[in-house]
Coordinates of N, CA and C in Angstrom, one line a residue:
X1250 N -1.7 126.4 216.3 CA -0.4 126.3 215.6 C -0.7 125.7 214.3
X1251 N -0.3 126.2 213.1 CA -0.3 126.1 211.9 C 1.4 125.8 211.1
X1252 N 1.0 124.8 210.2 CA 1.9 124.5 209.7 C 2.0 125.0 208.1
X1253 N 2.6 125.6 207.9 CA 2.4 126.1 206.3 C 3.7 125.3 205.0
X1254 N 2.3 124.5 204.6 CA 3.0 124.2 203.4 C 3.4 125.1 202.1
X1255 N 4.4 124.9 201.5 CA 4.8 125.9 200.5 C 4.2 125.6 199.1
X1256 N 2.9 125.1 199.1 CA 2.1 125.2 197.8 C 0.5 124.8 197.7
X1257 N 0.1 125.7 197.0 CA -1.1 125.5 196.9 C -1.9 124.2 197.2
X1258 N -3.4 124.5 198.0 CA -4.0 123.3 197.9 C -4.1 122.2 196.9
X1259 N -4.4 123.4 195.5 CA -4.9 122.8 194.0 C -4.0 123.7 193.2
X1260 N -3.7 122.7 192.1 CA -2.4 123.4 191.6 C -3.4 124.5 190.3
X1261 N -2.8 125.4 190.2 CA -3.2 126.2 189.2 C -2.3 126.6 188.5
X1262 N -2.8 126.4 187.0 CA -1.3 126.8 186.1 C -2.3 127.4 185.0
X1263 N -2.6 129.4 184.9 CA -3.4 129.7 184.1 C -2.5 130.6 182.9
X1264 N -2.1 130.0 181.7 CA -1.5 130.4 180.6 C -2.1 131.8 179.8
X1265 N -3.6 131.9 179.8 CA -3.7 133.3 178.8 C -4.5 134.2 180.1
X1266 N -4.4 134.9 179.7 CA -4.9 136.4 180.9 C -6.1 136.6 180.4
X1267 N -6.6 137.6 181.5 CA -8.0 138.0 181.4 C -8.6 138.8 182.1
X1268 N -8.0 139.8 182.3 CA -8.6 140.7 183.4 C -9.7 141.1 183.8
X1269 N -10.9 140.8 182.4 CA -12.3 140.8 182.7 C -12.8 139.6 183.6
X1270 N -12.4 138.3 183.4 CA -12.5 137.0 184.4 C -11.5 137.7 186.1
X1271 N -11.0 138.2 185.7 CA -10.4 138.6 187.5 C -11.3 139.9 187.7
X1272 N -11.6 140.8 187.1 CA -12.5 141.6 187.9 C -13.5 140.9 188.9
X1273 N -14.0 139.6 188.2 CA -15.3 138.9 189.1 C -14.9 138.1 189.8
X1274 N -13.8 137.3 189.6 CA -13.3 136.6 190.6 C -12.9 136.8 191.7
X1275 N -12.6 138.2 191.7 CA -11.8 139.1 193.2 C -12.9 138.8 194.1
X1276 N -14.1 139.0 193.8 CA -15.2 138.7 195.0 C -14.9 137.8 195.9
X1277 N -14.6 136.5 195.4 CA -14.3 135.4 196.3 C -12.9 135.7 197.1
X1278 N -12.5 136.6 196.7 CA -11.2 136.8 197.7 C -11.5 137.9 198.7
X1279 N -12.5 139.1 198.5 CA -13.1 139.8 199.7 C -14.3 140.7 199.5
X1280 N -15.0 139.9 198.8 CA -16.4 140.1 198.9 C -17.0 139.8 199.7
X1281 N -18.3 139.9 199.5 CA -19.4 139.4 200.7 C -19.4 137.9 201.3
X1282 N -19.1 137.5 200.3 CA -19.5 136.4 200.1 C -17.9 135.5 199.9
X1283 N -17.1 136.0 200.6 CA -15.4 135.5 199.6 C -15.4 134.7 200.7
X1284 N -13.5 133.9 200.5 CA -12.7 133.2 201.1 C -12.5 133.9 202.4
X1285 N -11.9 135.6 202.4 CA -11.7 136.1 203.6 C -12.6 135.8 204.7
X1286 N -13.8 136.3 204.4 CA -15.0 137.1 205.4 C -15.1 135.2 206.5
X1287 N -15.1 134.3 205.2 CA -15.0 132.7 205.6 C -14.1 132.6 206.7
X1288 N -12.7 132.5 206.3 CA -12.0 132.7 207.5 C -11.7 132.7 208.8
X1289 N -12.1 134.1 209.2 CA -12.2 135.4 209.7 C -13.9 134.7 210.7
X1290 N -14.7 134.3 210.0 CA -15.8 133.8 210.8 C -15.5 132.6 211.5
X1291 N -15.0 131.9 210.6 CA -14.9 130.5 211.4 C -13.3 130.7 212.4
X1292 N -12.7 131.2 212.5 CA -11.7 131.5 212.8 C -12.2 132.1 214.4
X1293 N -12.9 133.0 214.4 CA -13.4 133.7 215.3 C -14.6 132.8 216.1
X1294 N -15.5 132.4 215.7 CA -16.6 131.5 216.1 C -16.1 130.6 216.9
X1295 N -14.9 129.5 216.4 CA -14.0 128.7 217.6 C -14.2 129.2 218.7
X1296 N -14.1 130.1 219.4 CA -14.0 130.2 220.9 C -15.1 129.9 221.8
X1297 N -15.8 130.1 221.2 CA -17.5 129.6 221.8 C -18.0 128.7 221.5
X1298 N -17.7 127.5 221.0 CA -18.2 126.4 220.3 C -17.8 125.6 221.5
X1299 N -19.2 124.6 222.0 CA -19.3 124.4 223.6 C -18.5 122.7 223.0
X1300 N -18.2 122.1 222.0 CA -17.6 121.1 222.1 C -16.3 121.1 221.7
X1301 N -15.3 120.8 221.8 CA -13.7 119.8 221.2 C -14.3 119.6 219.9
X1302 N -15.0 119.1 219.3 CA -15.1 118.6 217.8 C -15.8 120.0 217.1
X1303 N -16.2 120.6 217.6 CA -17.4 121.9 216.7 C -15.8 122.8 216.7
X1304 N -15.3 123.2 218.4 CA -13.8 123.9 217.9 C -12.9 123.5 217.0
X1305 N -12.6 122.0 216.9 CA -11.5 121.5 215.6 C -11.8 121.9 214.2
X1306 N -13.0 121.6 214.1 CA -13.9 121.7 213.1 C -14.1 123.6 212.4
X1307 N -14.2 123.9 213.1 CA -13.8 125.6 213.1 C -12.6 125.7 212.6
X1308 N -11.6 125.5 213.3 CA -10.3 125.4 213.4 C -9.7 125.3 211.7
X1309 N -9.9 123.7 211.7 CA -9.6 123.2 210.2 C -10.4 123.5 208.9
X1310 N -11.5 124.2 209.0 CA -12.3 124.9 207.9 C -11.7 126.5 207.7
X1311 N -11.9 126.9 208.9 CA -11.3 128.3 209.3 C -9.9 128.3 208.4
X1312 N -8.7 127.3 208.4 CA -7.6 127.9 208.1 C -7.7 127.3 206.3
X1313 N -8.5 126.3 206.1 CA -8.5 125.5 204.7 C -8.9 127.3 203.9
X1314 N -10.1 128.0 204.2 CA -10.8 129.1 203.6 C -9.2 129.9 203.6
X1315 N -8.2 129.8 204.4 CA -7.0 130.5 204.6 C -6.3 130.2 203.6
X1316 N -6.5 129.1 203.1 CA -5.6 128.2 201.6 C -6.7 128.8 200.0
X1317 N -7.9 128.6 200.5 CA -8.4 129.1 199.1 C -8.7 130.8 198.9
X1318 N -8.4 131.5 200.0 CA -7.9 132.7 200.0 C -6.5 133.0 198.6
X1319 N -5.6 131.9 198.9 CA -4.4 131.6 198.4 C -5.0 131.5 196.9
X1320 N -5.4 130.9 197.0 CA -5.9 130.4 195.4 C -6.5 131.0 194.9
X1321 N -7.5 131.9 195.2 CA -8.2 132.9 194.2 C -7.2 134.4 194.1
X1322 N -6.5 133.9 195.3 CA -5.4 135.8 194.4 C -4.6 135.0 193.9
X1323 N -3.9 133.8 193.7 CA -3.4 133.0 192.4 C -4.1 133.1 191.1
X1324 N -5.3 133.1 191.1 CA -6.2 133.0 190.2 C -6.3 134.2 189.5
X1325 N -6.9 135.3 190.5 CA -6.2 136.8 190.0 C -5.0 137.2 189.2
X1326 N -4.0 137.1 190.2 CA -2.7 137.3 189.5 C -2.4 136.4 188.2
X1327 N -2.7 135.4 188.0 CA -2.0 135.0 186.8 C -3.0 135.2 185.6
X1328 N -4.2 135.8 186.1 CA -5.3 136.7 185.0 C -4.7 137.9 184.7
X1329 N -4.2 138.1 185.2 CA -3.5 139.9 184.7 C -1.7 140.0 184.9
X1330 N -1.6 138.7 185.1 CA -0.2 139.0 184.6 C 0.4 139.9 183.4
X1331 N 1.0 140.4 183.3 CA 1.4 141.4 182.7 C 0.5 141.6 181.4
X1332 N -0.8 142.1 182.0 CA -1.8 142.7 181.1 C -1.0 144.2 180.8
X1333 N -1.7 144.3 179.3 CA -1.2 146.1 178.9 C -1.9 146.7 179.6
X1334 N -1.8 148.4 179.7 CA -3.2 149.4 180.2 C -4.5 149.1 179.1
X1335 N -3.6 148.6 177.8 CA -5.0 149.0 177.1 C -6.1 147.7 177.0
X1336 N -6.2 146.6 177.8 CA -6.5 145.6 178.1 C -7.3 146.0 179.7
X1337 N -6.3 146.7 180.4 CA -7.0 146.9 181.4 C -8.3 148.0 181.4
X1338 N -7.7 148.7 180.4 CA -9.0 149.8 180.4 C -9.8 148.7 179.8
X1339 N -9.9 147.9 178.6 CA -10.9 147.4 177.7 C -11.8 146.4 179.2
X1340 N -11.2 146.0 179.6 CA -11.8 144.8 181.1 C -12.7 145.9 181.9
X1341 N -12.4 147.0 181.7 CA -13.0 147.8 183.0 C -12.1 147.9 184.3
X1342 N -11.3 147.4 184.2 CA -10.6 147.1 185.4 C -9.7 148.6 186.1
X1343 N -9.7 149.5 184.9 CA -9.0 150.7 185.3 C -9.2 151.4 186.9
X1344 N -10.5 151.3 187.2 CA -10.5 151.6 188.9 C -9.6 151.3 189.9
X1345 N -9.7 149.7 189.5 CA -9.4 149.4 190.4 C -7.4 149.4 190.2
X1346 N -6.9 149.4 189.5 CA -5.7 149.7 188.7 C -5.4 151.3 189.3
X1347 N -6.1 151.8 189.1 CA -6.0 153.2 189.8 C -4.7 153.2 191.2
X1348 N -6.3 152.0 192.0 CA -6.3 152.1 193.5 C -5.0 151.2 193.9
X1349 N -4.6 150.1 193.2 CA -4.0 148.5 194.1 C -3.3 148.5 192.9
X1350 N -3.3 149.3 191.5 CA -2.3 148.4 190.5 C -2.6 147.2 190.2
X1351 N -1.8 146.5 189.8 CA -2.4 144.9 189.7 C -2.3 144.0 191.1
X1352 N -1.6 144.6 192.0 CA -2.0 144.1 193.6 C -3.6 143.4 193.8
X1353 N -3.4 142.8 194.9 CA -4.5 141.5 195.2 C -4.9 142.3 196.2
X1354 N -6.4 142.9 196.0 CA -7.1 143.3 197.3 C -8.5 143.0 197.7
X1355 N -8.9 142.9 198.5 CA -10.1 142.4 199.1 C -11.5 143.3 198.4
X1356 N -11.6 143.2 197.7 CA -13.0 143.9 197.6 C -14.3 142.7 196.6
X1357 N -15.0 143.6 196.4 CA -16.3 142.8 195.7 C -16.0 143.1 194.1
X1358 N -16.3 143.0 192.9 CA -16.5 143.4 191.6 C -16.6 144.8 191.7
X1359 N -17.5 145.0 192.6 CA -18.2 146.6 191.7 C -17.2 147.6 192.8
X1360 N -16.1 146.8 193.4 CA -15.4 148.1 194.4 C -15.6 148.3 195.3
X1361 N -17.0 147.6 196.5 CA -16.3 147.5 197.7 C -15.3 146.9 198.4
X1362 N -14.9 147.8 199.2 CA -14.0 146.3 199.9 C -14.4 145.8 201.2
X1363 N -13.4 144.9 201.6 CA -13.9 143.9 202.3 C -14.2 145.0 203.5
X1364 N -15.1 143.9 204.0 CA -15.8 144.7 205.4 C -16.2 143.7 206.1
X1365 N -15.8 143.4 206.9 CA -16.4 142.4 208.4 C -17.8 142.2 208.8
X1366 N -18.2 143.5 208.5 CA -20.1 143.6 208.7 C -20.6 142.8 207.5
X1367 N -19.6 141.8 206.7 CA -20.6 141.0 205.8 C -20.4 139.6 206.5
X1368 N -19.9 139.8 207.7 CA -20.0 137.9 208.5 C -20.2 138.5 210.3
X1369 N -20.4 137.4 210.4 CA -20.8 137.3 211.9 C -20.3 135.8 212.7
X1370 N -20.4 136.6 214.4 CA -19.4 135.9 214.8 C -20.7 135.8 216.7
X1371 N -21.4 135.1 216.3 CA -22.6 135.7 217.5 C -22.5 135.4 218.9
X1372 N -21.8 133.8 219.0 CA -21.1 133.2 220.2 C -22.3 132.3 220.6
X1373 N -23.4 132.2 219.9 CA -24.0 130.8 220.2 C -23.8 129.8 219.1
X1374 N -23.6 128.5 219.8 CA -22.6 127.8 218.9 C -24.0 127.3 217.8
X1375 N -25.2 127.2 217.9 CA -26.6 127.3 217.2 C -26.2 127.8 216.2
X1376 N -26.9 129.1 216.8 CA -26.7 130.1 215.5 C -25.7 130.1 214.4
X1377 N -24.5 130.1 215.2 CA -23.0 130.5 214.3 C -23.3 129.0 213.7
X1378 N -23.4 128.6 214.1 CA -23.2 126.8 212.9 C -24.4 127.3 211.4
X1379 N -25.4 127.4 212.0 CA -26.5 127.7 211.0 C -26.1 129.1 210.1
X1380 N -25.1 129.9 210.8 CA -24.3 131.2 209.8 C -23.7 130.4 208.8
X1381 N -23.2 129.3 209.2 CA -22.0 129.0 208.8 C -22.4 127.9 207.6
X1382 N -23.4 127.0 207.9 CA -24.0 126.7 206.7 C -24.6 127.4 205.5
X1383 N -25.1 128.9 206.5 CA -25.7 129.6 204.8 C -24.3 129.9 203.6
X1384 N -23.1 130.6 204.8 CA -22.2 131.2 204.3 C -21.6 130.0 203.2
X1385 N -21.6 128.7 203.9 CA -21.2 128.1 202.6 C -22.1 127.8 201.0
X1386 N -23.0 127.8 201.7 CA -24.2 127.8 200.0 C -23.9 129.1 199.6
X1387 N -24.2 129.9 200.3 CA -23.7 131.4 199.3 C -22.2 131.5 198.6
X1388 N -21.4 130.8 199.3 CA -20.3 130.7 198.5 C -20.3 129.8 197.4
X1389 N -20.6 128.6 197.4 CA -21.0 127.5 196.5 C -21.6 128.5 195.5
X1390 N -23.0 129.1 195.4 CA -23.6 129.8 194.5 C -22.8 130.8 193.8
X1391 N -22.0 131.5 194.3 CA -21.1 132.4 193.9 C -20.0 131.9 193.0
X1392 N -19.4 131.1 193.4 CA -18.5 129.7 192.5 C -19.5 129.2 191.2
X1393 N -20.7 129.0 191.4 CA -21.4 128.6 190.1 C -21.6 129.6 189.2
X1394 N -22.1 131.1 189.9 CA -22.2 132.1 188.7 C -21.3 132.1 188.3
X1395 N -19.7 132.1 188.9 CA -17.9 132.6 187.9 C -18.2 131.5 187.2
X1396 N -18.7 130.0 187.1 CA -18.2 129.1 186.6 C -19.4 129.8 184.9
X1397 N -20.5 130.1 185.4 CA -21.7 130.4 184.1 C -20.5 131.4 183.6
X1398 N -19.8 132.4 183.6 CA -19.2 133.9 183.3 C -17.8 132.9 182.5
X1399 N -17.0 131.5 182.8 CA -15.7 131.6 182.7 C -15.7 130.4 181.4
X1400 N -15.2 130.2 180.5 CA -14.9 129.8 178.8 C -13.6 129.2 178.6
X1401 N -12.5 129.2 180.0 CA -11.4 128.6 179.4 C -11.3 127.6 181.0
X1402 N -11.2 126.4 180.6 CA -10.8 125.5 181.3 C -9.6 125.4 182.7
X1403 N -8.7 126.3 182.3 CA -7.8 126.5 183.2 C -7.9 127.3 184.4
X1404 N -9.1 127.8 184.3 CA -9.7 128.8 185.1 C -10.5 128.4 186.1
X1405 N -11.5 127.4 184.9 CA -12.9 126.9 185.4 C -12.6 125.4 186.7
X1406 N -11.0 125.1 186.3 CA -10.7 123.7 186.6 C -10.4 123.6 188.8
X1407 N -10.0 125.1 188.9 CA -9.5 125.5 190.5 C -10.6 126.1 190.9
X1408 N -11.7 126.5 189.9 CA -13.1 127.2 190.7 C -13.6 126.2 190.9
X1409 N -14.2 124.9 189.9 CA -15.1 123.6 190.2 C -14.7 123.2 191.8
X1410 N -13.1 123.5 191.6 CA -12.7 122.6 193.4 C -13.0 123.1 194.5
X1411 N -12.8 124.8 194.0 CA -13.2 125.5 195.4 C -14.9 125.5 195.6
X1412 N -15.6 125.6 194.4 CA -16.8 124.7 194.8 C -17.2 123.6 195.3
X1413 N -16.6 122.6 194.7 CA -16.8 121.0 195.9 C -16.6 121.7 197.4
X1414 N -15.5 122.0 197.7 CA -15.3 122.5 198.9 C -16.1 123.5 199.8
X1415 N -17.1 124.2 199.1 CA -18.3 124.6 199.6 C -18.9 123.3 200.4
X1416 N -19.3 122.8 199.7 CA -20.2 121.7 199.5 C -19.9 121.0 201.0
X1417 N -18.6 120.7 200.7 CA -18.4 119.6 201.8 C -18.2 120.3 203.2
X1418 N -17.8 121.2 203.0 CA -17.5 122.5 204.3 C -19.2 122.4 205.0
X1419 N -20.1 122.5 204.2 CA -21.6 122.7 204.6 C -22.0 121.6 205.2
X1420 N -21.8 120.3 204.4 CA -21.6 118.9 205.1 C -21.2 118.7 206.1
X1421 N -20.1 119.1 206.7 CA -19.2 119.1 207.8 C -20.0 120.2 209.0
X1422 N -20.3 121.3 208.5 CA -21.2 122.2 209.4 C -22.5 121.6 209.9
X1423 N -23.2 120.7 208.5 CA -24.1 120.0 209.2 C -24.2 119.0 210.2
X1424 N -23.5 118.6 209.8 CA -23.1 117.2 211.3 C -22.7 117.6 212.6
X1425 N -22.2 119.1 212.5 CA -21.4 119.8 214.0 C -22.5 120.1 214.2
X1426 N -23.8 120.8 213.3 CA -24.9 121.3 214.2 C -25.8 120.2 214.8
X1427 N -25.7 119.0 214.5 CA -26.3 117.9 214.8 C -25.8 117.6 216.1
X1428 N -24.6 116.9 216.4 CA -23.5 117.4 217.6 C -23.9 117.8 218.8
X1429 N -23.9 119.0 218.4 CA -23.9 120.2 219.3 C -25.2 120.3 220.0
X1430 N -26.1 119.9 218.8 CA -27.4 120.4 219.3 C -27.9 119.3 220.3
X1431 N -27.4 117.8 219.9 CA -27.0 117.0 221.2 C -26.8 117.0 222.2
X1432 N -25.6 117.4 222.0 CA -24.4 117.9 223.4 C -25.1 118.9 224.4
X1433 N -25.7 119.9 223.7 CA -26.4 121.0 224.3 C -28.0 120.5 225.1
X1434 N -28.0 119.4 224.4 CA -29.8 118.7 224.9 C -29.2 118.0 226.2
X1435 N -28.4 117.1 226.1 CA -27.8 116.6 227.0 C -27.3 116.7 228.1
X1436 N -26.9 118.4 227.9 CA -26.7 119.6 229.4 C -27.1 120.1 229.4
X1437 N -28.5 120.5 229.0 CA -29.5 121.2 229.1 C -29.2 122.8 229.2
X1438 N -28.2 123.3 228.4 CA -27.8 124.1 228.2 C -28.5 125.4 226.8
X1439 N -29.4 124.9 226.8 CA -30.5 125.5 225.3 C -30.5 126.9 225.8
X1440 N -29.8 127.8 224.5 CA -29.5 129.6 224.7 C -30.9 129.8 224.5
X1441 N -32.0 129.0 224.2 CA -33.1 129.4 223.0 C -34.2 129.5 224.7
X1442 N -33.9 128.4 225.4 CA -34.2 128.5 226.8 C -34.6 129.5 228.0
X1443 N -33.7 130.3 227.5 CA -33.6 131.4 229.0 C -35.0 131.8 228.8
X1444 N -35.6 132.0 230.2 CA -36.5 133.0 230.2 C -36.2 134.0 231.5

């Protein structure tokens, strides 16, 4: 059970547009490497996670990635608020304009869209922790290239955060795999074991 507050984690207030800065940005909303795929992993992973703390922990990262979901199609949208066509064609963005309009959709830069076969959900609480650490450095990294690509502060000020928040997500992953791998020595439960 979720409680939804009616505002953003991190407030964003982006005054001039740019639809070439939201072409790249969309990734983080359902790219390979985005907020969704995040979600959607940790969301799913909970059920097999052999402790109370590794499940919470899923749980509360799982739905936070659900909040910065929020924020990068904030970030979108108020990039192309009422951009003209002829801004959109100059951005490149006409494709995608084509397909969604200025609607918020899940894909990568170059137009794929989201696809589930870019996360995994494996059911050993090992592995999935160690998924879950890469997925956050690859997010963190992905956050640093928009930040190399982005020149106006208003922009760059809700990406810096959703990057901390890589960081500490991976932090938090690291201590669950420490945990766990405990917990699991302790009941001699090791998947790596079977023969």
């Amino acid at each position: 059970m979720w409680i939804y507050e009616k505002r953003l984690e991190y407030p964003i207030k982006i005054t001039r547009t740019n639809p070439r800065l939201a072409k790249v940005i969309i990734t983080q909303y359902g790219g390979p490497d985005g907020e969704l795929g995040a979600a959607l992993r940790y969301l799913s992973q909970r059920y097999t996670m052999v402790t109370p703390m590794a499940k919470a922990l899923l749980t509360d990262i799982g739905t936070e990635e659900l909040a910065h979901l929020e924020m990068v199609g904030t970030i979108v949208n108020q990039l192309t608020r009422n951009v003209t066509l002829d801004e959109i064609r100059a951005a490149g963005l006409d494709p995608y304009y084509v397909d969604h309009g200025l609607g918020i959709y899940p894909q990568s830069p170059s137009g794929v869209p989201y696809s589930a076969q870019a996360m995994q959900s494996k059911g050993d609480p090992i592995t999935d922790l160690y998924e879950d650490m890469a997925a956050e450095q690859k997010a963190r990294s992905t956050y640093e290239y928009l930040l190399d690509l982005i020149d106006d502060d208003e922009v760059a000020d809700p990406i810096r955060f959703l990057r901390e928040r890589e960081v500490v997500h991976f932090q938090r992953f690291g201590e669950a795999l420490r945990y766990v791998q405990d917990y699991m020595k302790e009941k001699k439960m090791f998947y790596m074991d079977k023969k």
